[in-house]
Tab-separated table of C-alpha atoms in Angstrom:
chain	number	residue	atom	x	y	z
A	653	UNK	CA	-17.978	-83.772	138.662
A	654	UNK	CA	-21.146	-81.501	138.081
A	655	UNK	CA	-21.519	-77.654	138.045
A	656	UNK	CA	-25.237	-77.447	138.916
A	657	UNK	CA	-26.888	-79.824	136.484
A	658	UNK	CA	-23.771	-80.240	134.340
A	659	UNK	CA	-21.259	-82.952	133.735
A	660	UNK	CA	-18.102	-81.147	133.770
A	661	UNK	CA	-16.143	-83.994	133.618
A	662	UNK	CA	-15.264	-87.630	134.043
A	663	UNK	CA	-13.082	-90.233	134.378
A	664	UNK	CA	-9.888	-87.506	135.344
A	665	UNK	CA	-6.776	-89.288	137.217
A	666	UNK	CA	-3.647	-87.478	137.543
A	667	UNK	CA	-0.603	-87.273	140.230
A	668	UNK	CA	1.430	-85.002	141.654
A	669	UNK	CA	4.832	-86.223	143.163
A	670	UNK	CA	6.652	-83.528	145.448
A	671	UNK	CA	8.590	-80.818	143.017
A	672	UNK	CA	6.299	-82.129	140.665
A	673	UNK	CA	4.151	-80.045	138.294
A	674	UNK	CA	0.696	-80.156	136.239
A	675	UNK	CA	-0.761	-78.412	133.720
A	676	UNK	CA	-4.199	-78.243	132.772
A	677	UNK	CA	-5.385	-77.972	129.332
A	678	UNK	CA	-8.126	-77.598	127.281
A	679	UNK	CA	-10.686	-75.087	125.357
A	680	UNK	CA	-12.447	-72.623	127.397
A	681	UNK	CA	-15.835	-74.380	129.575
A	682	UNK	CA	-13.483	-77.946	129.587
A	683	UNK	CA	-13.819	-77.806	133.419
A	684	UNK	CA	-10.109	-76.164	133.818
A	685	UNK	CA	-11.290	-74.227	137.110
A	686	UNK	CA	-13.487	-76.927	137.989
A	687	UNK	CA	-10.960	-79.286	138.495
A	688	UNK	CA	-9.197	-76.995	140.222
A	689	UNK	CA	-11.813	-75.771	142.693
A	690	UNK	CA	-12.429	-79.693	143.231
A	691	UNK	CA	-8.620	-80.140	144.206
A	692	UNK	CA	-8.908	-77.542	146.597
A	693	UNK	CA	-12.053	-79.036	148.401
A	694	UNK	CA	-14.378	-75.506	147.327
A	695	UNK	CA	-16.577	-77.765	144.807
A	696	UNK	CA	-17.597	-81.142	145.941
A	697	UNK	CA	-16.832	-84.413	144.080
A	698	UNK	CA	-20.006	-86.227	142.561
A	699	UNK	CA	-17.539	-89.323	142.568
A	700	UNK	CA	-14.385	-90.363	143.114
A	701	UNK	CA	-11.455	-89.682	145.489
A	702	UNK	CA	-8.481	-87.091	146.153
A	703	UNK	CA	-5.487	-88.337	147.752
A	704	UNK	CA	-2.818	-86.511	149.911
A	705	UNK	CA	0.045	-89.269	150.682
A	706	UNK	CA	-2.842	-91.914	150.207
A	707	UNK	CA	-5.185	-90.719	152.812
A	708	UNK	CA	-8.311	-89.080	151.691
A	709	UNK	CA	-7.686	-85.537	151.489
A	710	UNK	CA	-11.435	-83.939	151.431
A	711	UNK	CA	-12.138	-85.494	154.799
A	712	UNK	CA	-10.909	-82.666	156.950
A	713	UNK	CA	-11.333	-79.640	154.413
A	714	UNK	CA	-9.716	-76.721	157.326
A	715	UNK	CA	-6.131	-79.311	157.538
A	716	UNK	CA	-6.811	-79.457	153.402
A	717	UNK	CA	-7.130	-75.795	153.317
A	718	UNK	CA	-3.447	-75.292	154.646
A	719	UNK	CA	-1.668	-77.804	151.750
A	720	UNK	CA	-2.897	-75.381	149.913
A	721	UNK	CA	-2.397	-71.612	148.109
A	722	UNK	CA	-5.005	-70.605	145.744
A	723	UNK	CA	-4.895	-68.140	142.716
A	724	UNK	CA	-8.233	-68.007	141.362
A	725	UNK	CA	-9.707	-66.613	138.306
A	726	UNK	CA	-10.013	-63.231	140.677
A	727	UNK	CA	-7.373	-61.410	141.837
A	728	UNK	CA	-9.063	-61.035	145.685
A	729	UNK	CA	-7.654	-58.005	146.292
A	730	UNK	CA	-9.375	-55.570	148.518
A	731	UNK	CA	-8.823	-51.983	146.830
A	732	UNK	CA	-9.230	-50.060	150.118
A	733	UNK	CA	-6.266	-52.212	151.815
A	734	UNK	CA	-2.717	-50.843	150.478
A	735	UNK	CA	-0.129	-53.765	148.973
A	736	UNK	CA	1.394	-54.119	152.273
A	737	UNK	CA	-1.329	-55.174	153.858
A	738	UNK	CA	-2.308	-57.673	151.285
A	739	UNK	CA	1.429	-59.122	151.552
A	740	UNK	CA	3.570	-58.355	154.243
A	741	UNK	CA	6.389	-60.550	153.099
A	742	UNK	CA	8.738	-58.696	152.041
A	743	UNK	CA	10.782	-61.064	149.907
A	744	UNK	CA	7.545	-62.412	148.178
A	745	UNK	CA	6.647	-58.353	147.090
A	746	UNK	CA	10.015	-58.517	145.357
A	747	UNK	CA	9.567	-61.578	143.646
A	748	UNK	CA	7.187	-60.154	141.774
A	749	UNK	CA	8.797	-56.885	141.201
A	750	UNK	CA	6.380	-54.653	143.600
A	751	UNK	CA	8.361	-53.844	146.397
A	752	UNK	CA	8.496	-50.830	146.178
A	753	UNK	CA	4.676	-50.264	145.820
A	754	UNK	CA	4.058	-51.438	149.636
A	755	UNK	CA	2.529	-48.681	150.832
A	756	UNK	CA	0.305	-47.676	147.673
A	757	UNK	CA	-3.433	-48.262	147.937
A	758	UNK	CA	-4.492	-51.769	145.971
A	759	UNK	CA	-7.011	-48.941	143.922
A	760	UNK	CA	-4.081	-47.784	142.039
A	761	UNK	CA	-2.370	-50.605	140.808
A	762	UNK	CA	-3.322	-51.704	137.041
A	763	UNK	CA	-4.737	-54.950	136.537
A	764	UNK	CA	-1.804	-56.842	135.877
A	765	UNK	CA	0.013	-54.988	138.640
A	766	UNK	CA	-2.677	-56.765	140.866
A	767	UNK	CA	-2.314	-60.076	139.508
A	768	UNK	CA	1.228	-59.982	140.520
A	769	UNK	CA	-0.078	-58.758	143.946
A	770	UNK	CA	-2.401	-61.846	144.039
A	771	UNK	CA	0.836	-64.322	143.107
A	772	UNK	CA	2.917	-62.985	145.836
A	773	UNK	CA	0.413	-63.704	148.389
A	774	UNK	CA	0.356	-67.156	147.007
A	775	UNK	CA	4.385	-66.890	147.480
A	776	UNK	CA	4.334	-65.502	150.570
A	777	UNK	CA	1.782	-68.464	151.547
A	778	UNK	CA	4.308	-71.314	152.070
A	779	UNK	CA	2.149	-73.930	151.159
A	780	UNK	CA	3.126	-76.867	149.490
A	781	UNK	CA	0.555	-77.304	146.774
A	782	UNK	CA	-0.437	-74.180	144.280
A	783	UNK	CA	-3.249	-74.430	142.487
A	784	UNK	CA	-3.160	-71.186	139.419
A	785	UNK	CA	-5.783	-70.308	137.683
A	786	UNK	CA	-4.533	-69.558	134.545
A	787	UNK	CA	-1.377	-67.267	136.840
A	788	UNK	CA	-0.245	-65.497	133.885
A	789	UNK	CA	-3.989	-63.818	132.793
A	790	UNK	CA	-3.192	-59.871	132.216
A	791	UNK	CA	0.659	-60.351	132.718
A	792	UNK	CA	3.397	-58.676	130.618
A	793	UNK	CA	6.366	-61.045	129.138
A	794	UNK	CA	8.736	-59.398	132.394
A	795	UNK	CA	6.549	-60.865	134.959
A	796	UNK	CA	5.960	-63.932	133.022
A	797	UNK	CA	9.576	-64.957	133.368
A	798	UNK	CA	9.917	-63.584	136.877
A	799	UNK	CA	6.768	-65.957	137.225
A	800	UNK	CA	8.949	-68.896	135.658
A	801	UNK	CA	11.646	-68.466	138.365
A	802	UNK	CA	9.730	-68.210	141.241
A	803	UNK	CA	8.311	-71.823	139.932
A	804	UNK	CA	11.485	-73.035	139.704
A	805	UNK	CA	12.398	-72.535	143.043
A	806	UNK	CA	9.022	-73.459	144.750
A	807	UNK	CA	9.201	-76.760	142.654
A	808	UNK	CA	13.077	-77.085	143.565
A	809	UNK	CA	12.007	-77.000	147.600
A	810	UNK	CA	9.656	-79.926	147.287
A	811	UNK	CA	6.387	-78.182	146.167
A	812	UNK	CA	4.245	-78.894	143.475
A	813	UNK	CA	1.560	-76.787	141.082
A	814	UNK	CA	-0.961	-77.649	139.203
A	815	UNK	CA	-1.860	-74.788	136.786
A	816	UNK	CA	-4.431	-74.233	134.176
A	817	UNK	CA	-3.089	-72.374	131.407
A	818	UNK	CA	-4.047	-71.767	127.584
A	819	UNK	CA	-0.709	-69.763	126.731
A	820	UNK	CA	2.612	-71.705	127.232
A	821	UNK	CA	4.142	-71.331	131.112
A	822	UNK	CA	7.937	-72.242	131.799
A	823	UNK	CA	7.324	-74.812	133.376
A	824	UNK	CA	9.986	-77.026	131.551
A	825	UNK	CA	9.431	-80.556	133.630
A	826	UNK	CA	5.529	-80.192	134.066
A	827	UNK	CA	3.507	-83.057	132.949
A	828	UNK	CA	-0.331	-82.000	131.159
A	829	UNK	CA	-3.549	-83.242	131.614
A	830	UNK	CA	-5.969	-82.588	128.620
A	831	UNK	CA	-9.634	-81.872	129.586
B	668	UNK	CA	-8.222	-65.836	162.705
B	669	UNK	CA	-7.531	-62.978	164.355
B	670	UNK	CA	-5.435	-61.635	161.433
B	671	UNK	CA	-8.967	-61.952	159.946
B	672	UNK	CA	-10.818	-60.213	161.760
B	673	UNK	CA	-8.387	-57.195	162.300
B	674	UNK	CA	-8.711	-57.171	158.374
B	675	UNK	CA	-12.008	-56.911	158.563
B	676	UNK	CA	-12.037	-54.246	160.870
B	677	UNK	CA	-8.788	-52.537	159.125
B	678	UNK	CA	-11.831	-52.857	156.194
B	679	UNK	CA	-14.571	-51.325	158.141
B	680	UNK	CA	-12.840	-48.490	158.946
B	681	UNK	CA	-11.233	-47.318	155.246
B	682	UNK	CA	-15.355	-48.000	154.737
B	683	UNK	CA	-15.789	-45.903	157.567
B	684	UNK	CA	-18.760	-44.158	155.523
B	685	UNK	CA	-20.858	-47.302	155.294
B	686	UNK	CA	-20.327	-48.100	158.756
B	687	UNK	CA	-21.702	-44.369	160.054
B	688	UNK	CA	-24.552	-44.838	157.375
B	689	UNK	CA	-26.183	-47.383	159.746
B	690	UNK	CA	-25.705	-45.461	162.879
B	691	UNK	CA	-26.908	-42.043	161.154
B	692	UNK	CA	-30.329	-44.264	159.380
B	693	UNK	CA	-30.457	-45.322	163.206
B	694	UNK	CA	-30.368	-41.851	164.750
B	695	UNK	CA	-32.765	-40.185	162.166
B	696	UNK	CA	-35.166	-42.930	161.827
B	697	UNK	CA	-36.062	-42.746	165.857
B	698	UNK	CA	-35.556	-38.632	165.087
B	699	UNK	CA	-39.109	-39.306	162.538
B	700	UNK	CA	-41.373	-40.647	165.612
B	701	UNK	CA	-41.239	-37.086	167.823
B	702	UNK	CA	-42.011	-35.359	164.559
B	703	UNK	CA	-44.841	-37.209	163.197
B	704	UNK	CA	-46.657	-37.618	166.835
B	705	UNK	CA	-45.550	-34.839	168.538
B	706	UNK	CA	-43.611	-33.747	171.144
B	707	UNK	CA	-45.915	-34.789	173.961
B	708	UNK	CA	-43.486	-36.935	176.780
B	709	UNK	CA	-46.336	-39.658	177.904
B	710	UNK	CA	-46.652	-40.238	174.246
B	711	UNK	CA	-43.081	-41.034	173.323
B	712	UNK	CA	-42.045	-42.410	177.128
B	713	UNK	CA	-44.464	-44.763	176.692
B	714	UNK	CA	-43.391	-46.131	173.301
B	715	UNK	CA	-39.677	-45.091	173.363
B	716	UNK	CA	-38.170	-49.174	173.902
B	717	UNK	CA	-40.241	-49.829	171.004
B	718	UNK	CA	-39.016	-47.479	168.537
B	719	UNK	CA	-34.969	-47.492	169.354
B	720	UNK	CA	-35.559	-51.215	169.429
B	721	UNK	CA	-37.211	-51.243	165.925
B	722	UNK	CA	-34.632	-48.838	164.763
B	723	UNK	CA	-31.843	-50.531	165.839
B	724	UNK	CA	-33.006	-54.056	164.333
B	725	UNK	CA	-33.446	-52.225	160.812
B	726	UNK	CA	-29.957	-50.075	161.057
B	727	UNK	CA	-28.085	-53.244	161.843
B	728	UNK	CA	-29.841	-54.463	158.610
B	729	UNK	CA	-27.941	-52.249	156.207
B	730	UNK	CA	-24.290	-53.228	156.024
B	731	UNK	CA	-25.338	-57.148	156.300
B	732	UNK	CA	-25.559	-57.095	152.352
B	733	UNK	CA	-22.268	-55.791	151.880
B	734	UNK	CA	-20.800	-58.500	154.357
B	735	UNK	CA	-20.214	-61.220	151.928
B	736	UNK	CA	-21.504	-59.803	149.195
B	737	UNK	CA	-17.927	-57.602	148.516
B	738	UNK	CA	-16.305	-60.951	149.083
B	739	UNK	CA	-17.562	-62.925	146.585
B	740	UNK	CA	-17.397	-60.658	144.071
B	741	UNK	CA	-13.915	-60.246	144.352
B	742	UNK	CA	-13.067	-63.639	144.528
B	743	UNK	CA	-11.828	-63.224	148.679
B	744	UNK	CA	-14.320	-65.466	149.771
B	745	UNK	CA	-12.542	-68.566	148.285
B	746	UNK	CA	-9.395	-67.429	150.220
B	747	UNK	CA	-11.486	-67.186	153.401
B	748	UNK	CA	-12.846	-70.699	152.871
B	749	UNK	CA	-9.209	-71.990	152.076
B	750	UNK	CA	-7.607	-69.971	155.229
B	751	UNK	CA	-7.904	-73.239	156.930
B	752	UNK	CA	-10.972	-71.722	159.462
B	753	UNK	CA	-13.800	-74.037	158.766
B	754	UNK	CA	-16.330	-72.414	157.119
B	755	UNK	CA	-18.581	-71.790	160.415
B	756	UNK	CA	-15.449	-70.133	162.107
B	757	UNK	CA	-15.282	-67.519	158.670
B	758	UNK	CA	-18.951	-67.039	159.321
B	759	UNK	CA	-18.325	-66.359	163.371
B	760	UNK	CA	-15.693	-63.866	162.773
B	761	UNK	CA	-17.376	-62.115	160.105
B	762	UNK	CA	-20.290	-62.068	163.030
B	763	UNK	CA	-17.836	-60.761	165.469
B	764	UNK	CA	-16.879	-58.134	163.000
B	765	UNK	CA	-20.884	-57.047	162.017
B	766	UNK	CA	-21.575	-57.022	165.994
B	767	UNK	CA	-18.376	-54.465	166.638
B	768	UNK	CA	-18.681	-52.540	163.918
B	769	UNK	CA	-22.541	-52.370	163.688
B	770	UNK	CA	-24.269	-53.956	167.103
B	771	UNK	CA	-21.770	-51.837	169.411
B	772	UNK	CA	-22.207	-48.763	167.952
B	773	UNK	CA	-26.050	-48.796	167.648
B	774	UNK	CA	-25.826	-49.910	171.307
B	775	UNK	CA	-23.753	-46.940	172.512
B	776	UNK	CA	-25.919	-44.314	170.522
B	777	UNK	CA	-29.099	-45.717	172.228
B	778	UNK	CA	-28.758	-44.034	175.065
B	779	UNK	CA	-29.208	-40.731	174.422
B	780	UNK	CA	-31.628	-41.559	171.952
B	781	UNK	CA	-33.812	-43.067	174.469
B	782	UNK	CA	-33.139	-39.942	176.502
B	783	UNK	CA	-34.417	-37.978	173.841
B	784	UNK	CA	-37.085	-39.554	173.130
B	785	UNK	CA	-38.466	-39.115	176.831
B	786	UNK	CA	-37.489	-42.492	178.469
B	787	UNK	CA	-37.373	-42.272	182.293
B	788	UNK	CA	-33.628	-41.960	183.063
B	789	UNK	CA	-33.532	-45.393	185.230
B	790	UNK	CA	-35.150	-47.558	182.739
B	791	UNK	CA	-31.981	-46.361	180.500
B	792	UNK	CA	-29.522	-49.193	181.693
B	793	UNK	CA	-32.157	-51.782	181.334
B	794	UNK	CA	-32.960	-50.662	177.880
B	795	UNK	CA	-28.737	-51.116	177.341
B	796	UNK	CA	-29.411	-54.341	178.843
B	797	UNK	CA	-31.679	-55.651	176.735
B	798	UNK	CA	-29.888	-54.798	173.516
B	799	UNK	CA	-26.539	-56.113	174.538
B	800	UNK	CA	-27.928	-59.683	173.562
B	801	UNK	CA	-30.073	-58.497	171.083
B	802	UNK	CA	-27.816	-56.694	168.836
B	803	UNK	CA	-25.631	-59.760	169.435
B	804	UNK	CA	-28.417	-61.729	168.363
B	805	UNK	CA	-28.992	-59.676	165.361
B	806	UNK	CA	-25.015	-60.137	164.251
B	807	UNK	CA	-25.504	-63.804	164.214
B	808	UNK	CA	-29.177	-64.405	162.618
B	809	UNK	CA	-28.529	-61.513	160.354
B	810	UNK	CA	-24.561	-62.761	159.111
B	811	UNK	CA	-26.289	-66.042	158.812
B	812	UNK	CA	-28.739	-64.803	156.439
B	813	UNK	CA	-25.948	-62.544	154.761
B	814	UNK	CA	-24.420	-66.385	154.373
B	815	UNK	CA	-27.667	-68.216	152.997
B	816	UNK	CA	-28.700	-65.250	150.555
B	817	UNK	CA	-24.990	-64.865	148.947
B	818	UNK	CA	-25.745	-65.265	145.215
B	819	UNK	CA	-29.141	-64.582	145.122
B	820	UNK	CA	-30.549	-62.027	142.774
B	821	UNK	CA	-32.279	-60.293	145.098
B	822	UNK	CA	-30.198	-60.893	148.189
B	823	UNK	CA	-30.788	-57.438	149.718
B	824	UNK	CA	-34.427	-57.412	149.330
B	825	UNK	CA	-34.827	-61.233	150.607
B	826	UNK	CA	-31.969	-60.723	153.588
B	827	UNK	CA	-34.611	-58.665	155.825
B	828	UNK	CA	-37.592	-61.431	155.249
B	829	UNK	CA	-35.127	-64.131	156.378
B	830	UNK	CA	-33.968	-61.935	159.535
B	831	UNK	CA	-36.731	-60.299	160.566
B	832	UNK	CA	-39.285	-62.676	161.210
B	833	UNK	CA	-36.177	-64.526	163.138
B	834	UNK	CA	-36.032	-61.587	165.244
B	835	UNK	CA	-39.622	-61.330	166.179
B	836	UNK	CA	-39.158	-62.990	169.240
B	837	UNK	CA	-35.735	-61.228	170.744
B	838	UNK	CA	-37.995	-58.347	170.059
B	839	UNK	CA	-41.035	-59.317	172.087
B	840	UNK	CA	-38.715	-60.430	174.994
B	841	UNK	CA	-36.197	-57.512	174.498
B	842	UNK	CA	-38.765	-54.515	174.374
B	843	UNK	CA	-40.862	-56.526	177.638
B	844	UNK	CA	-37.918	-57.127	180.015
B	845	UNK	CA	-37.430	-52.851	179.271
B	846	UNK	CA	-41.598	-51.961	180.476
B	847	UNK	CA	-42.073	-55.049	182.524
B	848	UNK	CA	-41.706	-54.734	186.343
B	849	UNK	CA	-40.259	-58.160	186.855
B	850	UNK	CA	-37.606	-58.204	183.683
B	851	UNK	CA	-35.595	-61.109	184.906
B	852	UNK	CA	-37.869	-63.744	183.134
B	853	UNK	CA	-37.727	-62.030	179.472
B	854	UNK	CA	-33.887	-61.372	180.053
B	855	UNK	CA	-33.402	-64.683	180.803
B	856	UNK	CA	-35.532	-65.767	177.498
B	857	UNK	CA	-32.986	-63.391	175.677
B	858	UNK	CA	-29.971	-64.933	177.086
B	859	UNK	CA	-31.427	-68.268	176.107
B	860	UNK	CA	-31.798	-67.293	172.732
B	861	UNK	CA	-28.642	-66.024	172.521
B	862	UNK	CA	-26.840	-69.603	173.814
B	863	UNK	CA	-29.331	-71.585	171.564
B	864	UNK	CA	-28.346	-68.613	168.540
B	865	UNK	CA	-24.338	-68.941	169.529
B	866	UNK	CA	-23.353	-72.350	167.846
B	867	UNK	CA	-26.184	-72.594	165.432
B	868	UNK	CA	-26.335	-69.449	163.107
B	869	UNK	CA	-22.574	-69.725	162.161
B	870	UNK	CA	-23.197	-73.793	161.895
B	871	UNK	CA	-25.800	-72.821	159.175
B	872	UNK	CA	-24.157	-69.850	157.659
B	873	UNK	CA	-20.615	-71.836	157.184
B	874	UNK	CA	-23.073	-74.514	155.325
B	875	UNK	CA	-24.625	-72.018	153.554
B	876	UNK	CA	-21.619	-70.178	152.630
B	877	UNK	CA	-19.673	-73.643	151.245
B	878	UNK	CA	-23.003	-74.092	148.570
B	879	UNK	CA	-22.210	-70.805	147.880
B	880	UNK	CA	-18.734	-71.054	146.778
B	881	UNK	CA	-19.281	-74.138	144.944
């Protein structure tokens, strides 16, 4: 896989069963987020193949698009838009411990405070497959371990994660892939 | 998609400043031409579809660098291209957005602008006319330039070179339908425009906005 003119990587296999779980290691520039942008059909593969159930998964990127729930590097959150509006869900805002901040404006929360906002919208998604960009950045330990539950129970209904991470996530049955 | 687009619009108007900057750069740029030739009526009558026309092209110009650009700074524009909308159907609604928060307004405010500068009362609808397809017109060449220009150092110096010389010719046919005495011929240029303009700005900007994300 290239970034412009660079080899990222090469020669990367991995798989993901259902409830199953991957972390992605390595020092920073290893190609972390570009394997993850590749999984979620954003960067183009210079070679190779990603399967969903053995059928080519990058042919229809919009059906792709709705396996998945992304957390990148950037939070995505609009500051003029309040948290409600971001996440409607209730039950997703308390996963991550900002219910009751629904109706303040996204320009007031810290920048943790908006990571968390960012992770309940991937909650509140539904989607089978996350893909986390290093989910805990800018986290305290409180949400970390909230963070570990809500794993839990999306990889306990079926779904599966594949995380890059340089600081240890709870993630006790997750398999890693060194970059 | 339309929980897109009514975030785009819930967007535009917490933003409600930038949106009024267009339509107030609109109404004081057509103010300049009565002041610096003079308030004679032949004078400005005569080149009245002119001016709100090239006002309204540049006005429309100013929030197209904001429309991606706030995007993929803050890392939304991923999420759009993952909201399972192809990337031409981001790029339509974001269109759909620029033409009612930008095209629609210009196009409402252009009629007593004509008025005051001196245009005959009945050629007022026709004017209206005209710039129903061309501010669509501008909405989908200049969103598509928005698209091809995201990530670009200069992006809001080169967006206007890409749309303008695009627009040259919805601005010959608009601005001649409004002073010619048979206007069915250019309006039917400008509808064909449109049609050819409808499928193939957001084909190119949804192209140009996947390179982009990459």
């Amino acid at each position: 896989m290239f970034r412009g003119e660079r080899l990222v990587f090469r020669d990367v296999g991995f798989a993901v069963p259902a409830g199953g779980a991957l972390l992605l290691r390595g020092p920073n520039g290893a190609g972390k987020s570009s394997l993850l942008r590749a999984v979620a059909g954003l960067t183009p593969l210079a070679a190779g193949r990603l399967l969903w159930n053995g059928e080519d998964a990058l042919d229809d990127l919009p059906t792709h698009a709705k396996r998945i729930s992304w957390l990148g590097h950037l939070d995505a959150v609009k500051l003029a838009l309040c948290v409600g509006e971001h996440v409607a869900e209730a039950a997703a805002l308390a996963a991550m411990g900002l219910e009751s901040f629904r109706d303040l404006p996204a320009k007031l929360l810290s920048a943790g405070q908006k990571r968390r906002l960012a992770l309940a919208r991937v909650i509140a998604s539904k989607a089978p497959l996350w893909l986390l960009d290093e989910p805990t950045n800018g986290l305290d330990t409180r949400s970390i371990a909230m963070l570990g539950a809500v794993f839990a129970g999306h990889l306990q209904a079926g779904g599966m994660i594949i995380a890059s991470t340089h600081t240890p996530l709870d993630l006790p049955e997750a398999r890693t892939l060194n970059l | 998609m339309r929980r897109l687009l009514g975030r785009e619009l819930r967007l535009a108007w917490r933003h409600a400043s930038d949106t009024a900057a267009a339509l107030l750069f609109f109404v004081i740029a057509a103010t300049l031409f009565p002041f610096a030739l003079g308030p004679d009526a032949r004078t400005l009558s005569a080149i009245a579809p002119g001016v709100v026309w090239v006002c309204a092209l540049l006005a429309a110009l100013l929030p197209l660098d904001r429309l991606f650009g706030a995007d993929f700074e803050d890392g939304t524009l991923d999420l759009l291209l993952l909201s399972g909308l192809s990337a031409g159907g981001v790029v339509s609604m974001k269109t759909l957005a620029h033409w009612l928060t930008t095209g629609l307004p210009l196009l409402l405010i252009a009629a007593p602008l004509a008025v005051m500068l001196r245009m005959p009362a009945e050629a007022v609808p026709m004017l209206l006319l005209t710039l129903l397809p061309g501010t669509m017109l501008l909405s989908l060449l200049g969103t598509m330039a928005g698209a091809i220009t995201l990530g670009a150092r200069r992006s809001a110096v080169l967006m206007p070179l890409i749309t303008l010389p695009l627009m040259i010719p919805v601005l010959i046919f608009g601005c001649a339908a409004v002073t010619s005495t048979h206007p069915q011929a250019p309006l039917l240029m400008l509808a064909a425009m449109l049609v050819l303009a409808l499928p193939l700005a957001p084909l190119a900007g949804g192209a140009a906005l996947r390179a982009a994300a990459e």
